[in-house]
Tab-separated table of C-alpha atoms and ligand atoms in Angstrom:
chain	number	residue	atom	x	y	z
A	81	UNK	CA	234.824	-27.954	203.979
A	82	UNK	CA	233.790	-24.734	202.256
A	83	UNK	CA	234.879	-25.786	198.762
A	84	UNK	CA	231.763	-27.861	198.157
A	85	UNK	CA	229.379	-24.880	198.236
A	86	UNK	CA	231.626	-22.743	196.062
A	87	UNK	CA	231.591	-24.826	192.893
A	88	UNK	CA	227.787	-24.897	192.935
A	89	UNK	CA	227.707	-21.099	192.776
A	90	UNK	CA	229.748	-20.925	189.556
A	91	UNK	CA	226.678	-20.368	187.383
A	92	UNK	CA	225.448	-17.567	189.592
A	93	UNK	CA	228.856	-15.876	189.566
A	94	UNK	CA	228.853	-15.973	185.762
A	95	UNK	CA	225.349	-14.520	185.762
A	96	UNK	CA	226.500	-11.621	187.903
A	97	UNK	CA	229.494	-11.031	185.635
A	98	UNK	CA	227.368	-10.976	182.484
A	99	UNK	CA	224.632	-9.053	184.230
A	100	UNK	CA	220.901	-9.680	183.943
A	101	UNK	CA	220.979	-8.728	180.248
A	102	UNK	CA	223.339	-11.589	179.492
A	103	UNK	CA	221.017	-14.005	181.244
A	104	UNK	CA	217.983	-12.681	179.355
A	105	UNK	CA	219.797	-12.976	176.006
A	106	UNK	CA	220.843	-16.533	176.801
A	107	UNK	CA	217.263	-17.477	177.693
A	108	UNK	CA	215.787	-15.789	174.594
A	109	UNK	CA	218.278	-17.449	172.245
A	110	UNK	CA	217.547	-20.827	173.818
A	111	UNK	CA	213.773	-20.335	173.596
A	112	UNK	CA	214.032	-19.093	170.018
A	113	UNK	CA	216.073	-22.093	168.957
A	114	UNK	CA	213.554	-24.439	170.526
A	115	UNK	CA	210.631	-22.671	168.858
A	116	UNK	CA	212.368	-22.878	165.473
A	117	UNK	CA	213.135	-26.557	165.961
A	118	UNK	CA	209.509	-27.227	166.899
A	119	UNK	CA	208.072	-25.382	163.885
A	120	UNK	CA	210.453	-27.213	161.518
A	121	UNK	CA	209.345	-30.519	163.027
A	122	UNK	CA	205.705	-29.519	162.522
A	123	UNK	CA	206.379	-28.403	158.940
A	124	UNK	CA	207.818	-31.813	158.171
A	125	UNK	CA	211.192	-30.345	157.138
A	126	UNK	CA	212.848	-31.931	160.112
A	127	UNK	CA	212.294	-35.044	162.160
A	128	UNK	CA	213.843	-36.762	165.116
A	129	UNK	CA	216.401	-39.494	164.767
A	130	UNK	CA	214.896	-42.688	166.237
A	131	UNK	CA	218.309	-43.665	167.598
A	132	UNK	CA	219.613	-40.542	169.316
A	133	UNK	CA	216.529	-38.250	169.240
A	134	UNK	CA	218.465	-35.382	167.686
A	135	UNK	CA	216.595	-33.292	165.110
A	136	UNK	CA	217.700	-34.159	161.571
A	137	UNK	CA	216.466	-33.310	158.072
A	138	UNK	CA	213.366	-35.169	156.933
A	139	UNK	CA	215.112	-36.346	153.731
A	140	UNK	CA	218.126	-37.662	155.621
A	141	UNK	CA	218.970	-41.328	155.148
A	142	UNK	CA	221.706	-41.229	157.751
A	143	UNK	CA	221.722	-39.370	161.043
A	144	UNK	CA	224.398	-36.702	161.120
A	145	UNK	CA	224.722	-36.980	164.879
A	146	UNK	CA	225.044	-40.695	165.567
A	147	UNK	CA	225.681	-41.952	162.004
A	148	UNK	CA	222.826	-44.484	162.158
A	149	UNK	CA	220.788	-45.343	159.089
A	150	UNK	CA	217.322	-43.861	159.417
A	151	UNK	CA	214.341	-45.273	157.496
A	152	UNK	CA	213.329	-43.103	154.505
A	153	UNK	CA	210.070	-41.223	154.804
A	154	UNK	CA	206.986	-42.987	153.488
B	291	LIG	ZN1	220.973	-40.167	165.469
C-alpha cells in the first residue's frame, strides 16, 4: 500500500508550495506569540487557568476557554 506514506508527506508538500519563506514566517509568528505570552505571564497580566492550562487574564474570575471558575488573585 503506497497510500500510507503519502498522507505523512502532506506537511512537506505544503512547505514546498509556500516555499521556505512561508515556513520561516510561520515559525517566527509562532515563536513571537510564545515570547509575548511568556512576558505577559511574567508581568502578572496573564496567568494560566488551573483547569485547562490556557493563558487567561490575571483579573479573570472565569476562564474564557473552559468556563471554569478560577480563584481570584490574592
Ligand atoms: Zn480554563
